[in-house]
Amino acid sequence: MNTSNNGQTENSHTDNKFIMLPTVDICFKSLMNNPKVRKGFIAALLNVDPGTIAETTLLPTALRQDYPDDKLGILDVRTALKDGRQFDMEMQVAYFANWDARVLFYLCKIFTDQLKNGEPYENLKKCIHVSILDFIYFKNDEECYRTICFCDEKTGKKYTDLMEIQILELRKLPNELKNDSSILNWMRFLGGKTRREFEAMAKKDKYIDEAYKELEKLSADEQAKLEYEAREKAIRDYNSQMNSALKRGMEEGFSQGEKQGKAELIRTMHQNGAEPELIARLTGLSLSEIQQIL
């Protein structure tokens, strides 16, 4: 899934020559179709040398439905390593209210999809969900990359290594990277908005360089460009509809003239991912007034 209100079309044309943005989901999927790019990114997620990864295989992204009324799950990218471990990668650039539930749903689906009837639990392999977010999900800290697993609340001891969630919050990346860890370099590349940014990251890692070459190739492909621009238009239309609905709701709520109602509405907007600056713009209140309410 992919929705954004950060002016992607304008940013993608910042440099003279058109370049796609990896945060647009169809672009990200296309990049991950390249085995070398996929290998380099997965190695960064695992914090291992890419040379230790023998093979990666793309798997179907539509998850199995055991019953006709089961919810259909469709992933952005699903891949398996030679040892059976699986990755589910999702690019999301607008706040998603139930993202935590969505992540667990997909992670559990790919985990249970491994076994056929009668197969032993010993056949289960580790499954890792990777959320690449172009919005801030964890608002109370500055960590841009985290790994989440099942742990005992009292002892902190890991319960199992079979399921894991990795969350990459691109908006939290510092302007200047203090270290050149592979995963931070990949995050900088994936969150890039200009050709200059992509080139800078490509110089740091041969696998990111491959991703940049693939990005240039995609950007020069007329059919791929049409699909990309159609996706961007769908994203803009979606955001326009959402903003219009939000503004109508604001106007209806404010017409009641109740200060308490306004404050509750502002807090709800913030809890649903709206930044204070956006709330101020939609409500007509000053940023300091919004911050006082929050």
CSV table of C-alpha atoms in Angstrom, one decimal, residues 119-125:
chain,number,residue,atom,x,y,z
A,119,GLU,CA,3.4,-31.5,8.4
A,120,PRO,CA,5.2,-31.2,11.7
A,121,TYR,CA,5.9,-27.8,13.4
A,122,GLU,CA,9.6,-28.5,13.2
A,123,ASN,CA,9.3,-27.5,9.5
A,124,LEU,CA,8.4,-23.9,10.4
A,125,LYS,CA,11.1,-21.4,9.4
